Amino acid sequence: MVTKKDKPASKSKTTGAVKKKALPKSEPVTKTAPKKKISSGSSSGSKYPWLKKYPEGISWDAKIEESPLYELLETAAAKFPDRYLLDFLGKKYTYAEISNLVDRAAKGLLAQGIKKGTRLGLFLPNCPVYVVFYYAAMKIGATVVNFSPLYAAREVATQIDDSNTEVMVTLDLEALYPKVYKMFERTEMKKMIVCPLKDQLPFPKNILFPLLKSKEIAKLHRQDKRLIFFNDLIDNDGQSKAAKITPRDDIALIQYTGGTTGLPKGALLTHANVTANASQADMWFLHDGESKEKVLAALPLFHVFAMTAVMNLAVKMGSEIVMMFPRFNPEDAMKMIQKHKITFFPAVPTIYNLISNHPDVKKYDLSSIKACLSGGAALPVEVKREFEELTGCKLIEAYGLSETSPAATANPLNGLNKEASIGIPFPGTIVKIMSLEDPLKEMLQGEKGEICISGPQVMKGYWNRPAETGASLVKGLFHTGDVGYMDEEGYTFLVDRIKDLIICSGYNVYPRVIEEAIYLHPAVEETTVIGVPDKKRGETPKAFVKLKAGRSLTAQELEMFLEEKISPIEMPKMIEFRDELPKTIIGKLSKKELVAEEKAKQDAEKEASKAKTKKEK
């Protein structure tokens, strides 16, 4: 992991501290292509241009570990039995203690008839039993299905039905337990494992919680034999054989996509996919196997980004995970960073932005952070600069999807870090830019196309969706649905989601280009841009903007600010200021709610127009 001496010098936070760079502009569909093919390669003769700038000490063609996922924990527990693995609200668990709980949970699951191939649903926030059941499932060969604890009952039922989940695990909380218990009536769920929160808390919280928070504890159906209680489940000696796993074939998880552009799909991730990605990340951060990192789990472990970048990577490195519960809060995060001397802080851009713009940020010492890994959404350049200046850490942007376990590319921790780029491929990973019209045609250097990935972390396919699998996996390449381009040094630049592309008067307009320009304004905290129907242009950009606390800005002032930064065709014709912008369960800005709002508004206007015309007749 990066050391303090590697950190960039912290700059004073003045308005003119960072020079604003010109942003690339969207181009017409008929763009003239450069002459050079990406695959034609580097001056060294390699066909992979990223090898020109590959970080020192990392071999792109190194052997990638592909093993049963349970062995990650087994190996770490054997090597570091007395190191702390988890800190949950002050209660600490060593690697040996968690490994023992995993073994006992695994034997208990087997006793309940849960075995290789059984779908085990985890309906849990960040807490110790999440880690226990995740690795216990891996040991017996069961398939984990992650559920967001924020799901409504309808969403839980839909995912249980789609995945054929037979057993669900949850906490004894009023916010969680009733939703899952209802699934006995609504789905084919057979059993439910209930875990008491109080037993995971330190003294005296474990005593006070049932007394002070009694309304938050659910009334359990203790006579229902379909319920299995955690303490009964683990009441055994933990002696059981691990299932025989074929890493490249056996499914570790059905990981549902975010559904930001449609209905969620279940990505089939094998044991090899997930262990390979943890191994790739471990190589990327140059971990020496000895340094004791402290990782803040601000993101939910049920999300694929945190599953790998927080949990599996931490276990691979023998690190300690400090858990936030029940969810991220910027002030709590700052307190925990200061108190626990957090060294590694993976998060999404909105989290870094919330901390940088928090009114009390100067009260906290955040200098212990060595490195941050941003994923889940595009990292605005201004957000990166501001957070790095604030903390002195290295904030690197990575890129991936549920389908790639998730990481595929990243900027180097020590090496050339290109702003606005999603970096270069992880070891063993190939990135190609393919034509949006012809999926078999590779684009030329610098030309926009679909980002496509191959590597050991790429999923096996989508659960029960052969058509989508066939469309996404073409000739060994996973087609991401993202538009981007690659430069001559092999760095990839994410332009936008294909589905977010705005066709405006025949031109391709990319919302991210507009968003990056808006973020340059010092009064802007968050922004997102969507396309809305326009009679003359087909579609036109509309910007939604949240301002920083205490700042003011008018639409006209913002338009004047943008005049020299984006082209006239990209200029938002509508700007709407809001107190809050919609976000996903992990804090990513979400467009689909805004698109739905605009569609509803347009439909209402059409109906009103029809009614008016009818009345006039």
mmCIF file with all atom_site columns, N, CA and C in Angstrom, residues 463-510:
data_model
loop_
_atom_site.group_PDB
_atom_site.id
_atom_site.type_symbol
_atom_site.label_atom_id
_atom_site.label_alt_id
_atom_site.label_comp_id
_atom_site.label_asym_id
_atom_site.label_entity_id
_atom_site.label_seq_id
_atom_site.pdbx_PDB_ins_code
_atom_site.Cartn_x
_atom_site.Cartn_y
_atom_site.Cartn_z
_atom_site.occupancy
_atom_site.B_iso_or_equiv
_atom_site.pdbx_formal_charge
_atom_site.auth_seq_id
_atom_site.auth_comp_id
_atom_site.auth_asym_id
_atom_site.auth_atom_id
_atom_site.pdbx_PDB_model_num
ATOM 1   N N  . TRP A 1 463 ? -28.244 -14.959 -15.096 1.00 0.00 ? 463 TRP A N  1
ATOM 2   C CA . TRP A 1 463 ? -29.123 -16.032 -14.646 1.00 0.00 ? 463 TRP A CA 1
ATOM 3   C C  . TRP A 1 463 ? -30.446 -15.990 -15.411 1.00 0.00 ? 463 TRP A C  1
ATOM 4   N N  . ASN A 1 464 ? -30.767 -17.103 -16.067 1.00 0.00 ? 464 ASN A N  1
ATOM 5   C CA . ASN A 1 464 ? -32.051 -17.285 -16.756 1.00 0.00 ? 464 ASN A CA 1
ATOM 6   C C  . ASN A 1 464 ? -32.317 -16.243 -17.840 1.00 0.00 ? 464 ASN A C  1
ATOM 7   N N  . ARG A 1 465 ? -31.277 -15.653 -18.406 1.00 0.00 ? 465 ARG A N  1
ATOM 8   C CA . ARG A 1 465 ? -31.466 -14.658 -19.466 1.00 0.00 ? 465 ARG A CA 1
ATOM 9   C C  . ARG A 1 465 ? -30.504 -14.957 -20.623 1.00 0.00 ? 465 ARG A C  1
ATOM 10  N N  . PRO A 1 466 ? -30.775 -16.008 -21.375 1.00 0.00 ? 466 PRO A N  1
ATOM 11  C CA . PRO A 1 466 ? -29.870 -16.391 -22.464 1.00 0.00 ? 466 PRO A CA 1
ATOM 12  C C  . PRO A 1 466 ? -29.725 -15.327 -23.546 1.00 0.00 ? 466 PRO A C  1
ATOM 13  N N  . ALA A 1 467 ? -30.799 -14.609 -23.846 1.00 0.00 ? 467 ALA A N  1
ATOM 14  C CA . ALA A 1 467 ? -30.721 -13.580 -24.890 1.00 0.00 ? 467 ALA A CA 1
ATOM 15  C C  . ALA A 1 467 ? -29.795 -12.445 -24.466 1.00 0.00 ? 467 ALA A C  1
ATOM 16  N N  . GLU A 1 468 ? -29.956 -11.972 -23.219 1.00 0.00 ? 468 GLU A N  1
ATOM 17  C CA . GLU A 1 468 ? -29.091 -10.899 -22.718 1.00 0.00 ? 468 GLU A CA 1
ATOM 18  C C  . GLU A 1 468 ? -27.642 -11.366 -22.597 1.00 0.00 ? 468 GLU A C  1
ATOM 19  N N  . THR A 1 469 ? -27.457 -12.633 -22.213 1.00 0.00 ? 469 THR A N  1
ATOM 20  C CA . THR A 1 469 ? -26.098 -13.179 -22.122 1.00 0.00 ? 469 THR A CA 1
ATOM 21  C C  . THR A 1 469 ? -25.440 -13.176 -23.494 1.00 0.00 ? 469 THR A C  1
ATOM 22  N N  . GLY A 1 470 ? -26.166 -13.644 -24.502 1.00 0.00 ? 470 GLY A N  1
ATOM 23  C CA . GLY A 1 470 ? -25.624 -13.690 -25.857 1.00 0.00 ? 470 GLY A CA 1
ATOM 24  C C  . GLY A 1 470 ? -25.308 -12.320 -26.418 1.00 0.00 ? 470 GLY A C  1
ATOM 25  N N  . ALA A 1 471 ? -26.131 -11.328 -26.070 1.00 0.00 ? 471 ALA A N  1
ATOM 26  C CA . ALA A 1 471 ? -25.899 -9.965  -26.558 1.00 0.00 ? 471 ALA A CA 1
ATOM 27  C C  . ALA A 1 471 ? -24.724 -9.300  -25.852 1.00 0.00 ? 471 ALA A C  1
ATOM 28  N N  . SER A 1 472 ? -24.472 -9.680  -24.597 1.00 0.00 ? 472 SER A N  1
ATOM 29  C CA . SER A 1 472 ? -23.414 -9.038  -23.809 1.00 0.00 ? 472 SER A CA 1
ATOM 30  C C  . SER A 1 472 ? -22.056 -9.698  -23.979 1.00 0.00 ? 472 SER A C  1
ATOM 31  N N  . LEU A 1 473 ? -22.035 -11.011 -24.152 1.00 0.00 ? 473 LEU A N  1
ATOM 32  C CA . LEU A 1 473 ? -20.777 -11.749 -24.301 1.00 0.00 ? 473 LEU A CA 1
ATOM 33  C C  . LEU A 1 473 ? -20.624 -12.166 -25.757 1.00 0.00 ? 473 LEU A C  1
ATOM 34  N N  . VAL A 1 474 ? -19.784 -11.431 -26.480 1.00 0.00 ? 474 VAL A N  1
ATOM 35  C CA . VAL A 1 474 ? -19.606 -11.653 -27.915 1.00 0.00 ? 474 VAL A CA 1
ATOM 36  C C  . VAL A 1 474 ? -18.138 -11.934 -28.196 1.00 0.00 ? 474 VAL A C  1
ATOM 37  N N  . LYS A 1 475 ? -17.849 -13.107 -28.720 1.00 0.00 ? 475 LYS A N  1
ATOM 38  C CA . LYS A 1 475 ? -16.475 -13.497 -29.083 1.00 0.00 ? 475 LYS A CA 1
ATOM 39  C C  . LYS A 1 475 ? -15.501 -13.275 -27.934 1.00 0.00 ? 475 LYS A C  1
ATOM 40  N N  . GLY A 1 476 ? -15.912 -13.662 -26.731 1.00 0.00 ? 476 GLY A N  1
ATOM 41  C CA . GLY A 1 476 ? -15.017 -13.560 -25.580 1.00 0.00 ? 476 GLY A CA 1
ATOM 42  C C  . GLY A 1 476 ? -14.914 -12.188 -24.956 1.00 0.00 ? 476 GLY A C  1
ATOM 43  N N  . LEU A 1 477 ? -15.683 -11.219 -25.457 1.00 0.00 ? 477 LEU A N  1
ATOM 44  C CA . LEU A 1 477 ? -15.663 -9.857  -24.910 1.00 0.00 ? 477 LEU A CA 1
ATOM 45  C C  . LEU A 1 477 ? -16.995 -9.539  -24.245 1.00 0.00 ? 477 LEU A C  1
ATOM 46  N N  . PHE A 1 478 ? -16.931 -8.953  -23.052 1.00 0.00 ? 478 PHE A N  1
ATOM 47  C CA . PHE A 1 478 ? -18.144 -8.472  -22.399 1.00 0.00 ? 478 PHE A CA 1
ATOM 48  C C  . PHE A 1 478 ? -18.399 -7.042  -22.843 1.00 0.00 ? 478 PHE A C  1
ATOM 49  N N  . HIS A 1 479 ? -19.560 -6.809  -23.439 1.00 0.00 ? 479 HIS A N  1
ATOM 50  C CA . HIS A 1 479 ? -19.949 -5.482  -23.914 1.00 0.00 ? 479 HIS A CA 1
ATOM 51  C C  . HIS A 1 479 ? -20.657 -4.754  -22.772 1.00 0.00 ? 479 HIS A C  1
ATOM 52  N N  . THR A 1 480 ? -20.046 -3.669  -22.307 1.00 0.00 ? 480 THR A N  1
ATOM 53  C CA . THR A 1 480 ? -20.471 -3.030  -21.059 1.00 0.00 ? 480 THR A CA 1
ATOM 54  C C  . THR A 1 480 ? -21.691 -2.138  -21.185 1.00 0.00 ? 480 THR A C  1
ATOM 55  N N  . GLY A 1 481 ? -21.968 -1.649  -22.403 1.00 0.00 ? 481 GLY A N  1
ATOM 56  C CA . GLY A 1 481 ? -23.037 -0.662  -22.541 1.00 0.00 ? 481 GLY A CA 1
ATOM 57  C C  . GLY A 1 481 ? -22.566 0.746   -22.249 1.00 0.00 ? 481 GLY A C  1
ATOM 58  N N  . ASP A 1 482 ? -21.247 0.923   -22.082 1.00 0.00 ? 482 ASP A N  1
ATOM 59  C CA . ASP A 1 482 ? -20.667 2.242   -21.824 1.00 0.00 ? 482 ASP A CA 1
ATOM 60  C C  . ASP A 1 482 ? -19.891 2.720   -23.042 1.00 0.00 ? 482 ASP A C  1
ATOM 61  N N  . VAL A 1 483 ? -19.992 4.015   -23.312 1.00 0.00 ? 483 VAL A N  1
ATOM 62  C CA . VAL A 1 483 ? -19.245 4.631   -24.406 1.00 0.00 ? 483 VAL A CA 1
ATOM 63  C C  . VAL A 1 483 ? -17.935 5.181   -23.861 1.00 0.00 ? 483 VAL A C  1
ATOM 64  N N  . GLY A 1 484 ? -16.861 4.950   -24.593 1.00 0.00 ? 484 GLY A N  1
ATOM 65  C CA . GLY A 1 484 ? -15.567 5.487   -24.175 1.00 0.00 ? 484 GLY A CA 1
ATOM 66  C C  . GLY A 1 484 ? -14.584 5.469   -25.324 1.00 0.00 ? 484 GLY A C  1
ATOM 67  N N  . TYR A 1 485 ? -13.353 5.866   -25.026 1.00 0.00 ? 485 TYR A N  1
ATOM 68  C CA . TYR A 1 485 ? -12.281 5.801   -26.027 1.00 0.00 ? 485 TYR A CA 1
ATOM 69  C C  . TYR A 1 485 ? -10.972 5.526   -25.300 1.00 0.00 ? 485 TYR A C  1
ATOM 70  N N  . MET A 1 486 ? -9.969  5.072   -26.047 1.00 0.00 ? 486 MET A N  1
ATOM 71  C CA . MET A 1 486 ? -8.666  4.764   -25.473 1.00 0.00 ? 486 MET A CA 1
ATOM 72  C C  . MET A 1 486 ? -7.609  5.638   -26.135 1.00 0.00 ? 486 MET A C  1
ATOM 73  N N  . ASP A 1 487 ? -6.695  6.191   -25.324 1.00 0.00 ? 487 ASP A N  1
ATOM 74  C CA . ASP A 1 487 ? -5.641  7.025   -25.898 1.00 0.00 ? 487 ASP A CA 1
ATOM 75  C C  . ASP A 1 487 ? -4.428  6.169   -26.270 1.00 0.00 ? 487 ASP A C  1
ATOM 76  N N  . GLU A 1 488 ? -3.382  6.824   -26.773 1.00 0.00 ? 488 GLU A N  1
ATOM 77  C CA . GLU A 1 488 ? -2.220  6.093   -27.297 1.00 0.00 ? 488 GLU A CA 1
ATOM 78  C C  . GLU A 1 488 ? -1.419  5.379   -26.213 1.00 0.00 ? 488 GLU A C  1
ATOM 79  N N  . GLU A 1 489 ? -1.653  5.717   -24.944 1.00 0.00 ? 489 GLU A N  1
ATOM 80  C CA . GLU A 1 489 ? -0.943  5.050   -23.854 1.00 0.00 ? 489 GLU A CA 1
ATOM 81  C C  . GLU A 1 489 ? -1.806  3.993   -23.159 1.00 0.00 ? 489 GLU A C  1
ATOM 82  N N  . GLY A 1 490 ? -2.952  3.697   -23.766 1.00 0.00 ? 490 GLY A N  1
ATOM 83  C CA . GLY A 1 490 ? -3.794  2.628   -23.242 1.00 0.00 ? 490 GLY A CA 1
ATOM 84  C C  . GLY A 1 490 ? -4.724  3.031   -22.122 1.00 0.00 ? 490 GLY A C  1
ATOM 85  N N  . TYR A 1 491 ? -4.827  4.326   -21.836 1.00 0.00 ? 491 TYR A N  1
ATOM 86  C CA . TYR A 1 491 ? -5.755  4.808   -20.812 1.00 0.00 ? 491 TYR A CA 1
ATOM 87  C C  . TYR A 1 491 ? -7.135  4.961   -21.444 1.00 0.00 ? 491 TYR A C  1
ATOM 88  N N  . THR A 1 492 ? -8.136  4.445   -20.754 1.00 0.00 ? 492 THR A N  1
ATOM 89  C CA . THR A 1 492 ? -9.506  4.513   -21.248 1.00 0.00 ? 492 THR A CA 1
ATOM 90  C C  . THR A 1 492 ? -10.231 5.686   -20.602 1.00 0.00 ? 492 THR A C  1
ATOM 91  N N  . PHE A 1 493 ? -11.046 6.350   -21.390 1.00 0.00 ? 493 PHE A N  1
ATOM 92  C CA . PHE A 1 493 ? -11.836 7.485   -20.911 1.00 0.00 ? 493 PHE A CA 1
ATOM 93  C C  . PHE A 1 493 ? -13.314 7.150   -21.100 1.00 0.00 ? 493 PHE A C  1
ATOM 94  N N  . LEU A 1 494 ? -14.035 7.172   -19.997 1.00 0.00 ? 494 LEU A N  1
ATOM 95  C CA . LEU A 1 494 ? -15.470 6.889   -20.025 1.00 0.00 ? 494 LEU A CA 1
ATOM 96  C C  . LEU A 1 494 ? -16.208 8.144   -20.462 1.00 0.00 ? 494 LEU A C  1
ATOM 97  N N  . VAL A 1 495 ? -17.023 8.005   -21.486 1.00 0.00 ? 495 VAL A N  1
ATOM 98  C CA . VAL A 1 495 ? -17.792 9.150   -21.978 1.00 0.00 ? 495 VAL A CA 1
ATOM 99  C C  . VAL A 1 495 ? -19.195 9.131   -21.380 1.00 0.00 ? 495 VAL A C  1
ATOM 100 N N  . ASP A 1 496 ? -19.890 8.007   -21.502 1.00 0.00 ? 496 ASP A N  1
ATOM 101 C CA . ASP A 1 496 ? -21.233 7.914   -20.919 1.00 0.00 ? 496 ASP A CA 1
ATOM 102 C C  . ASP A 1 496 ? -21.824 6.539   -21.143 1.00 0.00 ? 496 ASP A C  1
ATOM 103 N N  . ARG A 1 497 ? -22.980 6.312   -20.517 1.00 0.00 ? 497 ARG A N  1
ATOM 104 C CA . ARG A 1 497 ? -23.748 5.112   -20.809 1.00 0.00 ? 497 ARG A CA 1
ATOM 105 C C  . ARG A 1 497 ? -24.372 5.260   -22.195 1.00 0.00 ? 497 ARG A C  1
ATOM 106 N N  . ILE A 1 498 ? -24.392 4.172   -22.946 1.00 0.00 ? 498 ILE A N  1
ATOM 107 C CA . ILE A 1 498 ? -25.026 4.220   -24.264 1.00 0.00 ? 498 ILE A CA 1
ATOM 108 C C  . ILE A 1 498 ? -26.476 4.669   -24.131 1.00 0.00 ? 498 ILE A C  1
ATOM 109 N N  . LYS A 1 499 ? -27.157 4.177   -23.090 1.00 0.00 ? 499 LYS A N  1
ATOM 110 C CA . LYS A 1 499 ? -28.574 4.502   -22.916 1.00 0.00 ? 499 LYS A CA 1
ATOM 111 C C  . LYS A 1 499 ? -28.787 5.939   -22.449 1.00 0.00 ? 499 LYS A C  1
ATOM 112 N N  . ASP A 1 500 ? -27.727 6.599   -21.981 1.00 0.00 ? 500 ASP A N  1
ATOM 113 C CA . ASP A 1 500 ? -27.851 7.994   -21.548 1.00 0.00 ? 500 ASP A CA 1
ATOM 114 C C  . ASP A 1 500 ? -27.545 8.979   -22.671 1.00 0.00 ? 500 ASP A C  1
ATOM 115 N N  . LEU A 1 501 ? -27.039 8.469   -23.797 1.00 0.00 ? 501 LEU A N  1
ATOM 116 C CA . LEU A 1 501 ? -26.671 9.315   -24.928 1.00 0.00 ? 501 LEU A CA 1
ATOM 117 C C  . LEU A 1 501 ? -27.869 10.139  -25.392 1.00 0.00 ? 501 LEU A C  1
ATOM 118 N N  . ILE A 1 502 ? -27.630 11.428  -25.634 1.00 0.00 ? 502 ILE A N  1
ATOM 119 C CA . ILE A 1 502 ? -28.674 12.336  -26.118 1.00 0.00 ? 502 ILE A CA 1
ATOM 120 C C  . ILE A 1 502 ? -28.403 12.630  -27.591 1.00 0.00 ? 502 ILE A C  1
ATOM 121 N N  . ILE A 1 503 ? -29.369 12.327  -28.466 1.00 0.00 ? 503 ILE A N  1
ATOM 122 C CA . ILE A 1 503 ? -29.230 12.649  -29.888 1.00 0.00 ? 503 ILE A CA 1
ATOM 123 C C  . ILE A 1 503 ? -29.913 13.989  -30.109 1.00 0.00 ? 503 ILE A C  1
ATOM 124 N N  . CYS A 1 504 ? -29.107 15.013  -30.290 1.00 0.00 ? 504 CYS A N  1
ATOM 125 C CA . CYS A 1 504 ? -29.605 16.389  -30.350 1.00 0.00 ? 504 CYS A CA 1
ATOM 126 C C  . CYS A 1 504 ? -29.291 16.988  -31.721 1.00 0.00 ? 504 CYS A C  1
ATOM 127 N N  . SER A 1 505 ? -30.323 17.196  -32.532 1.00 0.00 ? 505 SER A N  1
ATOM 128 C CA . SER A 1 505 ? -30.154 17.728  -33.890 1.00 0.00 ? 505 SER A CA 1
ATOM 129 C C  . SER A 1 505 ? -29.144 16.904  -34.693 1.00 0.00 ? 505 SER A C  1
ATOM 130 N N  . GLY A 1 506 ? -29.161 15.578  -34.490 1.00 0.00 ? 506 GLY A N  1
ATOM 131 C CA . GLY A 1 506 ? -28.266 14.702  -35.237 1.00 0.00 ? 506 GLY A CA 1
ATOM 132 C C  . GLY A 1 506 ? -26.886 14.548  -34.634 1.00 0.00 ? 506 GLY A C  1
ATOM 133 N N  . TYR A 1 507 ? -26.621 15.211  -33.529 1.00 0.00 ? 507 TYR A N  1
ATOM 134 C CA . TYR A 1 507 ? -25.323 15.124  -32.865 1.00 0.00 ? 507 TYR A CA 1
ATOM 135 C C  . TYR A 1 507 ? -25.408 14.217  -31.638 1.00 0.00 ? 507 TYR A C  1
ATOM 136 N N  . ASN A 1 508 ? -24.302 13.520  -31.372 1.00 0.00 ? 508 ASN A N  1
ATOM 137 C CA . ASN A 1 508 ? -24.191 12.768  -30.124 1.00 0.00 ? 508 ASN A CA 1
ATOM 138 C C  . ASN A 1 508 ? -23.778 13.720  -29.010 1.00 0.00 ? 508 ASN A C  1
ATOM 139 N N  . VAL A 1 509 ? -24.637 13.873  -28.030 1.00 0.00 ? 509 VAL A N  1
ATOM 140 C CA . VAL A 1 509 ? -24.329 14.724  -26.873 1.00 0.00 ? 509 VAL A CA 1
ATOM 141 C C  . VAL A 1 509 ? -24.246 13.817  -25.645 1.00 0.00 ? 509 VAL A C  1
ATOM 142 N N  . TYR A 1 510 ? -23.108 13.904  -24.955 1.00 0.00 ? 510 TYR A N  1
ATOM 143 C CA . TYR A 1 510 ? -22.863 13.033  -23.808 1.00 0.00 ? 510 TYR A CA 1
ATOM 144 C C  . TYR A 1 510 ? -23.086 13.795  -22.507 1.00 0.00 ? 510 TYR A C  1
#
